[in-house]
Coordinates of C-alpha atoms in Angstrom, one line a residue:
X135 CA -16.3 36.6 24.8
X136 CA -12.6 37.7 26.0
X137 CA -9.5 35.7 27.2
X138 CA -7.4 36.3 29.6
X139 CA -3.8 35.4 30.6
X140 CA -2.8 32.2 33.2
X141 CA -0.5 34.4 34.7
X142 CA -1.7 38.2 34.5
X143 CA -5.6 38.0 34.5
X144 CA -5.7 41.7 33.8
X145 CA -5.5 40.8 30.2
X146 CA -8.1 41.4 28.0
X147 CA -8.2 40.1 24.3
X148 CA -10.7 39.1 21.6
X149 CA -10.6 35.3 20.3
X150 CA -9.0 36.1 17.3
X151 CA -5.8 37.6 19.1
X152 CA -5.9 34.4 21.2
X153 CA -5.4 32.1 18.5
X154 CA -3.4 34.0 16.2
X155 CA -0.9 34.8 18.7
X156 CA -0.8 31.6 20.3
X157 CA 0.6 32.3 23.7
X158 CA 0.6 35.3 26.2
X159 CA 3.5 37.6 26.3
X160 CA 5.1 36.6 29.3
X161 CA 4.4 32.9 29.0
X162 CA 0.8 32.3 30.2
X163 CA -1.4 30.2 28.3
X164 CA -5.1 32.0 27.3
X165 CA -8.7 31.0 28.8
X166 CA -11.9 32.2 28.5
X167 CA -12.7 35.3 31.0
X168 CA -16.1 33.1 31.5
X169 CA -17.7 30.2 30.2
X170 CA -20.9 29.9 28.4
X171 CA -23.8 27.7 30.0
X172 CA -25.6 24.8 28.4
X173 CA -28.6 24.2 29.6
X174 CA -30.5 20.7 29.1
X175 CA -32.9 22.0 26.9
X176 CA -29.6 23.3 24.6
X177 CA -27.6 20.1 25.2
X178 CA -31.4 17.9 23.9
X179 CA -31.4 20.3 20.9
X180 CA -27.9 19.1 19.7
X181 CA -29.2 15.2 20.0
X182 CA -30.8 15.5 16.3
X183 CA -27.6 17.6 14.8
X184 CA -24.9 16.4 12.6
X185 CA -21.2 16.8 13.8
X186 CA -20.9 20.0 11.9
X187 CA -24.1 21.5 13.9
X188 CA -22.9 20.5 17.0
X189 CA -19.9 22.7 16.4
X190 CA -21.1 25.3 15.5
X191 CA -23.5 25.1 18.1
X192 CA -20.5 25.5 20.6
X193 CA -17.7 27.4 18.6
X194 CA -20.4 30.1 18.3
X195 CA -20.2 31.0 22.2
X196 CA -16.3 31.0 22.3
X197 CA -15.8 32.9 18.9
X198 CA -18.1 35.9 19.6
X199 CA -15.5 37.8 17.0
X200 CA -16.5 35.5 14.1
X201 CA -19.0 36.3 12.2
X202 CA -21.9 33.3 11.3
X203 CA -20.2 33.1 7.6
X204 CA -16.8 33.0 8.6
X205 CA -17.4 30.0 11.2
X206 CA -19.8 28.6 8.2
X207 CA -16.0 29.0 6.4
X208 CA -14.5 27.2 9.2
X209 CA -16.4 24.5 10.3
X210 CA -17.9 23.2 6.7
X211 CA -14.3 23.0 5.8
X212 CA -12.4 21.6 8.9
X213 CA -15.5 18.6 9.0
X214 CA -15.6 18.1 5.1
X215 CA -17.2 14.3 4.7
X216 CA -14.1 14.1 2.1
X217 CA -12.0 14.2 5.1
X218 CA -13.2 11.6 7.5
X219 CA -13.7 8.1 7.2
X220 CA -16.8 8.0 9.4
X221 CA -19.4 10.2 8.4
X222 CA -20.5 10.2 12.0
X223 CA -16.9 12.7 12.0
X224 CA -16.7 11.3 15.9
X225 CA -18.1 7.7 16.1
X226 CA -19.2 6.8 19.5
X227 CA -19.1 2.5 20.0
X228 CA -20.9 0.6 22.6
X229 CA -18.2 -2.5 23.6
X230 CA -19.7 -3.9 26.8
X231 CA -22.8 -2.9 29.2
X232 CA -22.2 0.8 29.7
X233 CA -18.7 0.9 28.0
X234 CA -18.5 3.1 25.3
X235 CA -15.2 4.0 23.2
X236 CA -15.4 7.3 22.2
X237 CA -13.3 6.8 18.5
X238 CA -11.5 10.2 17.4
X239 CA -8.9 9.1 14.7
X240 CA -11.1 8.7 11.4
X241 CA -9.6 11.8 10.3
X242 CA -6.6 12.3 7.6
X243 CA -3.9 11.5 10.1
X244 CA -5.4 9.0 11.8
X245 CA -5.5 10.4 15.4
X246 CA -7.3 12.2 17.6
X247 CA -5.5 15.4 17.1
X248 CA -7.7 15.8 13.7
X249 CA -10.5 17.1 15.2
X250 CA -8.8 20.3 16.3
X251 CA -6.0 20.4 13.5
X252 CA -8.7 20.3 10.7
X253 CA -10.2 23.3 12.1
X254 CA -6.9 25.2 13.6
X255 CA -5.8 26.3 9.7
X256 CA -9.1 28.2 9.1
X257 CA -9.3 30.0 12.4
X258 CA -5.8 30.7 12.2
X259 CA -6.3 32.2 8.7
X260 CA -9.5 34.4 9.8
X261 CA -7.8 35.3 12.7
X262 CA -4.6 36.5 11.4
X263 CA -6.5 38.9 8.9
X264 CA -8.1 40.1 11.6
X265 CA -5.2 40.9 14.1
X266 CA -2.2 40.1 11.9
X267 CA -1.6 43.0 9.4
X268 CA -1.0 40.6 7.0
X269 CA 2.0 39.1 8.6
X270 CA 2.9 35.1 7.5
X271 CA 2.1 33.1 10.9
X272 CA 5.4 30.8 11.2
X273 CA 3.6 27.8 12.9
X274 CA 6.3 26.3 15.6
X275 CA 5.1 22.6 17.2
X276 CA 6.7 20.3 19.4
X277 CA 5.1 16.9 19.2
X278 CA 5.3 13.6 20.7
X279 CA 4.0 12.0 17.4
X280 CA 0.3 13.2 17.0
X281 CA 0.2 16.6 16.9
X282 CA 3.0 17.0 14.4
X283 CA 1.5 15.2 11.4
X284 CA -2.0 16.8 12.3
X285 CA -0.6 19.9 12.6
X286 CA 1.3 19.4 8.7
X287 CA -1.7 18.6 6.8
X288 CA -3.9 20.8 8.5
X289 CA -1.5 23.7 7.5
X290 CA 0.3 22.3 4.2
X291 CA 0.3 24.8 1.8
X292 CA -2.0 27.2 3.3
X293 CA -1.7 31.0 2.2
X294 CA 0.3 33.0 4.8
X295 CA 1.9 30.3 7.1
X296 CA 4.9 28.5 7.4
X297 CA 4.9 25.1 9.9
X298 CA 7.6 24.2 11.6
X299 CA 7.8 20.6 13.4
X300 CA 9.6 19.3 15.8
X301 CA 10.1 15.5 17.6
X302 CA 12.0 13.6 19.7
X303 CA 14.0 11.6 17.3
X304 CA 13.7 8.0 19.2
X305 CA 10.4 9.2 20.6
X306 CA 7.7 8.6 18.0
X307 CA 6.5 5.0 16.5
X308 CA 8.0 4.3 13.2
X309 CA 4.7 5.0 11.2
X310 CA 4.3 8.6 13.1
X311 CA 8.1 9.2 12.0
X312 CA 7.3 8.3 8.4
X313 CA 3.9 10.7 8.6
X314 CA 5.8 13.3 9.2
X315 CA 9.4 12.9 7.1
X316 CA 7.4 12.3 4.2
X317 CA 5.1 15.3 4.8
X318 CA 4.2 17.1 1.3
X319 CA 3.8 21.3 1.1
X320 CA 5.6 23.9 0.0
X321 CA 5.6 25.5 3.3
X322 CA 6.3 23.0 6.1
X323 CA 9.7 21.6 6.9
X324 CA 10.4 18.8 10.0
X325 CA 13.1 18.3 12.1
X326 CA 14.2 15.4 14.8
X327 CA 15.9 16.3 18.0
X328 CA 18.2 14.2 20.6
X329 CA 15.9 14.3 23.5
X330 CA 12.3 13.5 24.3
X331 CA 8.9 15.6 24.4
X332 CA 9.6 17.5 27.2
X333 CA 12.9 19.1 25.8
X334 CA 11.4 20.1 22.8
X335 CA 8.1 21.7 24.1
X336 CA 10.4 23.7 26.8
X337 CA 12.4 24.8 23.7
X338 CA 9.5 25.7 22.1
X339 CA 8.4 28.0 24.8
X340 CA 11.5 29.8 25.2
X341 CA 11.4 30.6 21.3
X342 CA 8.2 31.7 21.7
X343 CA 9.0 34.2 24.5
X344 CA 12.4 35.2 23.0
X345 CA 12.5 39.0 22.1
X346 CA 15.6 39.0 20.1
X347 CA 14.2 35.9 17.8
X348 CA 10.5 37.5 17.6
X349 CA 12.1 41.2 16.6
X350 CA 14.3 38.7 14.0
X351 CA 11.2 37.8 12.2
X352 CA 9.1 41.2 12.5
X353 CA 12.3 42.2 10.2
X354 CA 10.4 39.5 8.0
X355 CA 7.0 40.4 8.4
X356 CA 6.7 37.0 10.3
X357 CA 4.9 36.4 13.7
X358 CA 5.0 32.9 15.7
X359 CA 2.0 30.8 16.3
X360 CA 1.0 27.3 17.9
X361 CA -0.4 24.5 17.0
X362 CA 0.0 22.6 20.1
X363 CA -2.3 22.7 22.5
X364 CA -1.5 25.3 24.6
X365 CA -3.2 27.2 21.4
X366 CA -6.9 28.4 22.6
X367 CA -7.7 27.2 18.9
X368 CA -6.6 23.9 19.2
X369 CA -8.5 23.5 22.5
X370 CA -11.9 24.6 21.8
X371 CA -12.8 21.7 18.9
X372 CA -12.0 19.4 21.7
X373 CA -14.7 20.7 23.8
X374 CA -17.1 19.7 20.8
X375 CA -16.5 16.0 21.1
X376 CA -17.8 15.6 24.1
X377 CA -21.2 17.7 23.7
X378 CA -21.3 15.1 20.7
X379 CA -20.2 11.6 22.2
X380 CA -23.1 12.9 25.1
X381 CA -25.9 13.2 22.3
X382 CA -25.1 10.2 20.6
X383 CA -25.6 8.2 23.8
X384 CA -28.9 10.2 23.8
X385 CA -29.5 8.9 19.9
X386 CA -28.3 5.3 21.0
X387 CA -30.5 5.0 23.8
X388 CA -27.8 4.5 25.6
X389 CA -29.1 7.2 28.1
X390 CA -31.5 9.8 28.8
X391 CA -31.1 13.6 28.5
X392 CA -30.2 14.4 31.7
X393 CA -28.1 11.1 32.9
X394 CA -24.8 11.7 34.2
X395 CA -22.0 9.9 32.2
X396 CA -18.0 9.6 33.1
X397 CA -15.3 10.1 30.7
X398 CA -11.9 8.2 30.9
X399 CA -9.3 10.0 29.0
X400 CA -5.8 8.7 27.7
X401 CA -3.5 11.7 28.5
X402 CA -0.1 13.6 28.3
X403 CA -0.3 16.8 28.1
X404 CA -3.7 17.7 29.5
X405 CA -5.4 19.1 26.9
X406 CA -7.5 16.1 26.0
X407 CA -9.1 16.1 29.3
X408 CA -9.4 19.5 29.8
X409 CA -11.4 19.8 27.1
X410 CA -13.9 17.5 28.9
X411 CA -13.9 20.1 32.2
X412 CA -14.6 22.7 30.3
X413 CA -17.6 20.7 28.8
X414 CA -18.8 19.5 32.3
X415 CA -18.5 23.3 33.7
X416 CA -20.8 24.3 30.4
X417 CA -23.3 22.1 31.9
X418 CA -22.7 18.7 30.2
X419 CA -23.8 16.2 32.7
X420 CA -20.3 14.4 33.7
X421 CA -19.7 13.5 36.7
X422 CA -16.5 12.2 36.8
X423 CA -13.3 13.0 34.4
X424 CA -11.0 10.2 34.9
X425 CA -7.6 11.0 33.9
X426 CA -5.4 7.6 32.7
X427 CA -1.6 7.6 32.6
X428 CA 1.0 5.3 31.0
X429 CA 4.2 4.3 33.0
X430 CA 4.7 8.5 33.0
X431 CA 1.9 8.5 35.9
X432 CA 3.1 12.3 36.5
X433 CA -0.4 13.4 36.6
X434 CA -2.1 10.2 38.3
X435 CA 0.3 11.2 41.0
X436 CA -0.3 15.1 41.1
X437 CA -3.9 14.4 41.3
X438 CA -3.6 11.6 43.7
X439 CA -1.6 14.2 46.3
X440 CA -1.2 17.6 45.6
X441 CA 2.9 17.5 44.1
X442 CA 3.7 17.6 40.2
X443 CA 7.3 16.7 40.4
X444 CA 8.8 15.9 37.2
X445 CA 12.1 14.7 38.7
X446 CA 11.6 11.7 37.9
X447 CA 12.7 8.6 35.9
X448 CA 10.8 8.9 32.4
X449 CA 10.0 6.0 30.3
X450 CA 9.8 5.3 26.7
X451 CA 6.6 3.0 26.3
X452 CA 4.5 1.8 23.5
X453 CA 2.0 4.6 24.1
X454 CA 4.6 7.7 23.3
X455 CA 2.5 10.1 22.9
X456 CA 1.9 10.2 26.7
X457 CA 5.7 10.5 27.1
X458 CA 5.5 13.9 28.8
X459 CA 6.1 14.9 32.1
X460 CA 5.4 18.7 31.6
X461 CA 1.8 18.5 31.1
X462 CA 1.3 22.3 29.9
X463 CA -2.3 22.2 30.0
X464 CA -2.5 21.6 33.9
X465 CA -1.9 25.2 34.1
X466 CA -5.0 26.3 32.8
X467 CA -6.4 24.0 35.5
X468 CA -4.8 25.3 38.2
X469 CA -5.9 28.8 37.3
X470 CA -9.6 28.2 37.0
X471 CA -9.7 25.9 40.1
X472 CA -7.7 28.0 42.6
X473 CA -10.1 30.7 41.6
X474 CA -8.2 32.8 39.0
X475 CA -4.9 32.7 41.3
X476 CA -2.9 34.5 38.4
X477 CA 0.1 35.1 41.1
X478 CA -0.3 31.6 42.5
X479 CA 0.0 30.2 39.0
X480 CA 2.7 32.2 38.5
X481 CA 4.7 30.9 41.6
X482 CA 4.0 27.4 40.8
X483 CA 4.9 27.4 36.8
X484 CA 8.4 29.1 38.5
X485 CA 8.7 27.0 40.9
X486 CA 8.3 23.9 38.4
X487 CA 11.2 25.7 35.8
X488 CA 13.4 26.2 38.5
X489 CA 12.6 23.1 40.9
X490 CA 11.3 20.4 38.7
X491 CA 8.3 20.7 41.2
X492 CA 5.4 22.1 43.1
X493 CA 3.3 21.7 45.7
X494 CA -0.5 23.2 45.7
X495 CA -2.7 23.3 49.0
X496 CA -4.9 20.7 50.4
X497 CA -7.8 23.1 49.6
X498 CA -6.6 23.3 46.4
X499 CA -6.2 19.6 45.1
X500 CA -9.5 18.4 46.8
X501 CA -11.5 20.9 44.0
X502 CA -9.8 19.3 41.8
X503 CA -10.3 15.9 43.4
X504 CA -14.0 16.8 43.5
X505 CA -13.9 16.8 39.5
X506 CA -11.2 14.5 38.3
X507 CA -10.0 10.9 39.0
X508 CA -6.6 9.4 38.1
X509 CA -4.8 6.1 37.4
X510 CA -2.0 4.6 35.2
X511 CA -1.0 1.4 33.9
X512 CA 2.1 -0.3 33.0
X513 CA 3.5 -1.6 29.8
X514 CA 2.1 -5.4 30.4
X515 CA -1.2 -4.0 31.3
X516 CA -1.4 -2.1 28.0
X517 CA -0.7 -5.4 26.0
X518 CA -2.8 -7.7 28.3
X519 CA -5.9 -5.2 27.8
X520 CA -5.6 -5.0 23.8
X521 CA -5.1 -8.5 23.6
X522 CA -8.1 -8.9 25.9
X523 CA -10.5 -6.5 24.5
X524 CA -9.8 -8.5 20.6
X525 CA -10.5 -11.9 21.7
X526 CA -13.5 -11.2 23.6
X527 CA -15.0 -8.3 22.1
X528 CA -13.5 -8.4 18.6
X529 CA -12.1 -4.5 19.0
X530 CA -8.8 -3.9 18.5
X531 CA -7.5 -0.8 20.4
X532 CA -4.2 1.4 20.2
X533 CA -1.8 1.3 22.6
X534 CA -3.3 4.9 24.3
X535 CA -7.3 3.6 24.0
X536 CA -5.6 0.4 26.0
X537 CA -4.4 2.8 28.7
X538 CA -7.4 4.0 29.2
X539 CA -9.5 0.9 28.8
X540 CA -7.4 -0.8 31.7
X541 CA -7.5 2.5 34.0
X542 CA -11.3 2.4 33.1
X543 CA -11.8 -1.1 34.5
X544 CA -9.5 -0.4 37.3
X545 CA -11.5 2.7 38.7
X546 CA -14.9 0.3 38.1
X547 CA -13.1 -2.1 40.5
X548 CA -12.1 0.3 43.2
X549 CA -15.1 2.7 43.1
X550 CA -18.4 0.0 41.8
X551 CA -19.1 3.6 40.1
X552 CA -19.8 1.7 36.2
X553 CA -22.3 4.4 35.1
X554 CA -22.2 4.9 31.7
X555 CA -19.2 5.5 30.8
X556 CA -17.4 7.7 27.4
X557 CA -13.4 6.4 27.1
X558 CA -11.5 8.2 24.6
X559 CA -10.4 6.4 21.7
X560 CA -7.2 8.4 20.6
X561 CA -5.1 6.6 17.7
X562 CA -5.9 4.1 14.8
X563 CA -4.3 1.0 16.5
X564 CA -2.6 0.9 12.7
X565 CA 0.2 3.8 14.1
X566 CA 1.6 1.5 16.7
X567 CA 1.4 -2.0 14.6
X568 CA 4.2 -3.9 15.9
X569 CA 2.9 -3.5 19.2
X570 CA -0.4 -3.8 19.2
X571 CA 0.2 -7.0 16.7
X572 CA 2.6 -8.5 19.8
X573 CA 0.1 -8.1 21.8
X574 CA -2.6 -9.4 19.9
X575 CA -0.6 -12.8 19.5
X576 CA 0.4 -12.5 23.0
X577 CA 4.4 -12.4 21.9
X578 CA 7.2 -10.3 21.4
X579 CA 8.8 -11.4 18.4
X580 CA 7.3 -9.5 15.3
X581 CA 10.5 -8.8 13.0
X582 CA 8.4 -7.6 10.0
X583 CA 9.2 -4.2 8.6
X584 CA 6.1 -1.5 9.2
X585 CA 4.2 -2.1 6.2
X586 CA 4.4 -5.9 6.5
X587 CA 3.2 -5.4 10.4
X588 CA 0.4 -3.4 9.1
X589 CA -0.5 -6.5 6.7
X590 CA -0.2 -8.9 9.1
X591 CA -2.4 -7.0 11.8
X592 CA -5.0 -7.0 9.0
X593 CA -4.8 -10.8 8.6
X594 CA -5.0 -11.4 12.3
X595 CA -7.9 -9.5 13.3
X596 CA -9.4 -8.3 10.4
X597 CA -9.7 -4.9 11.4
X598 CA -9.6 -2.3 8.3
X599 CA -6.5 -0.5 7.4
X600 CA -6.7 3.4 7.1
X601 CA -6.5 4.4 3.5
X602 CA -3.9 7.7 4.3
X603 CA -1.5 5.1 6.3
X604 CA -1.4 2.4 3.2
X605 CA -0.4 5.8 1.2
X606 CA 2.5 6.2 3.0
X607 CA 4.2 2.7 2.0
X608 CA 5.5 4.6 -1.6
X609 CA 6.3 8.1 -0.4
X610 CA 10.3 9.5 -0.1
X611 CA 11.3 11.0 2.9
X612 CA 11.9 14.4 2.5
X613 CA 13.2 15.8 5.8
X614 CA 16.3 13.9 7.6
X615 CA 17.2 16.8 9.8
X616 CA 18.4 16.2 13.5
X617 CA 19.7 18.8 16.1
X618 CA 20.1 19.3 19.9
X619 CA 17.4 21.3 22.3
X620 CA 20.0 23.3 22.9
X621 CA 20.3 24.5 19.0
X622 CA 16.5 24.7 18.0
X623 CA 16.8 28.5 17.7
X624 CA 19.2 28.3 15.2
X625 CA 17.3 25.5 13.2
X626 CA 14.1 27.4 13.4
X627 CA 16.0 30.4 11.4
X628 CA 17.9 27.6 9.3
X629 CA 14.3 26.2 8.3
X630 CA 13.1 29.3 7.3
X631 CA 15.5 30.4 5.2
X632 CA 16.4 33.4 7.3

């Protein structure tokens, strides 16, 4: 299989030179030339597999470069059963009728962003020795709290790579900050900045695509990477999940091989969902992909009318990693559904650097239309449905699995379309304690410091506390670093030592 370019689809390169190179050379994001197809008979064979089989079963048709033992490499160690609290990797939970939450954060961090950043590090490594030269692959991340740790102890200490992180310094829960600042490895370093997501993943970008700062570290014998997911590599172990989730509904009896299911999906940045599209355009039988928005409803309006405009108030919430309104992954949508438009993607990702905004045809947003479904909810909506969902069905969610929960039972409401349904299930509700704890007792006035929120959640409802975030409660903070968007370049260098 070969990958292509968002914006100049007369690129041709191997997966390997996908993910070790991260993004295109003038800014597009990679995709697959084509798209494997999973029949039913294919899909019923995975019903039987463990996690690990099931990826393999669908890595094998993107990473056509990779030979069986190197993906045995990859896989086996990405899914280790050391590594997840669940040895089902990718638990799928029935809550009520054909409700079923979809729960992605048993991994080390704690979030759904495992699942890919487990695996990342050992494609990244294969791939470099294949199209690297032996350069060191200077991982550079801009996170809106997930991604960041994931990204650290996926890459902490691994031969070859340095990991650079950056956050928005009053944009991350207290717990995701202390993941992060306290992040061991010789080779990773973390550093705040004074704005939100969207400043520091347009920084990110521009580094990426900055000839003077990319001939700075070939001096070095350093090339830059991703770990975000406009990385191919960090996309593709996403696609897994669902082929799973689908075959343990199968297992559960849930469904039949061959039944249509929905999935709701809590999203920022798009790649979460987009993961599922590509899964339903494999051949997994979804019928709807329902995107779900905080108070930043960027994308529940774009797919609602046509026009991504990001001029627009944006809100710090209790769910921050939806924070965004520059959803990078949307471009990879718009490529495949306007029928590999390269130039039309082109004049749209302009127009929204320039602009703030864009505007695709009425042809164009009802394909997408035809796929995906949208909604939001606001911040008492997120409380209302955790407190809700503990009291009468003794689950406790996150404050991103609540988004979705509510825009789940919204789209119910307005459609009467309650199929079976998959809703991702995105955090441990432990990362956002103090509000998921308010809302559980229905009041804002939890003055405990983070540990003694985590405790007191635990007394409430019983739920289980995840052993890697009752590690943190000891550890020093090692990085204290904060700098402007505007001065990121000179950090990144500052970081490295260069």
């Amino acid at each position: 299989m070969l990958y292509t370019s968002t914006r100049n689809k007369n690129i041709r390169v191997s997966a390997a030179q996908a993910i070790a190179q991260g993004i295109s050379e003038e800014g597009g994001l990679f995709v697959p030339c084509e798209l494997p197809e999973f029949d039913i008979d294919k899909i019923g064979s995975m019903v039987d597999m463990s996690y690990i089989q099931r990826a393999k079963t669908v890595l094998r048709e993107f990473l056509t470069d990779f030979t069986d033992e190197e993906l045995d490499y990859c896989v086996n160690g990405a899914y280790a059963a050391n590594k997840f609290s669940s040895e089902k990797i990718a638990p799928v939970v029935n809550i009520n009728g054909n409700e079923n939450i979809l729960e992605l954060w048993h991994g080390p961090t704690c979030a759904f962003k495992d699942m890919a950043l487990q695996l990342l590090p050992y494609l990244m490594t294969v791939s470099a020795k294949k199209t690297a030269d032996g350069k060191t692959i200077v991982i550079l991340v801009a996170t809106s709290g997930d991604t960041g740790k994931a990204a650290l102890e996926g890459f902490k200490n691994v031969d070859n790579t340095k990991i650079l992180v950056f956050y928005p310094v009053d944009g991350v829960s207290p717990m995701q900050k202390l993941q992060m600042t306290t992040q061991e490895g010789e080779n990773v370093a973390v550093c705040a900045i004074n704005g939100n997501f969207d400043d520091a993943q347009s920084s990110v970008k521009a580094i990426f695509t900055n000839d003077e700062i990319k001939a700075e570290l070939a001096k070095k014998n350093m090339m830059f990477s991703s770990a975000n997911s406009i990385n191919w590599g960090r996309l593709v172990p996403q696609i897994v999940y669902y082929f799973s989730a689908y075959s343990e509904l199968v297992q559960q009896n849930r469904i039949t091989l061959g039944d249509e299911i929905n999935v709701v999906v809590p999203t920022g940045n798009f790649g979460n969902i987009l993961a599922g599209y590509y899964a339903k355009q494999m051949g997994l039988p979804i019928k709807k992909l329902v995107c779900a928005s905080n108070s930043n409803n960027i994308l529940t309006d774009f797919l609602k009318s046509g026009e991504y405009d990001k001029n627009r108030e944006f809100y710090t919430t209790t769910s921050p990693s939806m924070d965004i309104l520059i959803s990078s992954n949307l471009e990879r949508l718009l490529y495949h559904m306007s029928g590999d438009d390269d130039k039309l993607v082109c004049e749209l990702m302009k127009s929204l650097s320039e602009n703030g905004r864009y505007v695709v045809s009425e042809t164009l947003i009802k394909n997408i239309q035809s796929v995906f479904d949208a909604g939001f909810c606001d911040e008492a909506s997120v409380s209302g449905t955790i407190h809700k969902y503990e009291k009468e069905f003794r689950y406790l969610c996150d404050t991103h699995t609540s988004v979705a929960v509510k825009v789940y039972e919204n789209y119910v409401a307005e459609t009467g379309d309650d199929i079976p349904t998959v809703i991702d299930s995105t955090a441990s509700p432990y990362k956002f304690s103090k509000s998921v704890l308010n809302a559980v007792n229905g009041a804002d006035d939890c003055d405990l410091d983070e540990f003694d929120t985590v405790d007191e959640l635990n007394r409430v409802t019983g739920a289980p506390v995840p052993a890697p975030l009752k590690a943190l409660k000891d550890k020093e903070v090692r990085f204290k670093e904060v700098c402007n968007k505007e001065n990121m370049s000179e950090m990144v260098f500052k970081l490295l030592d260069l």
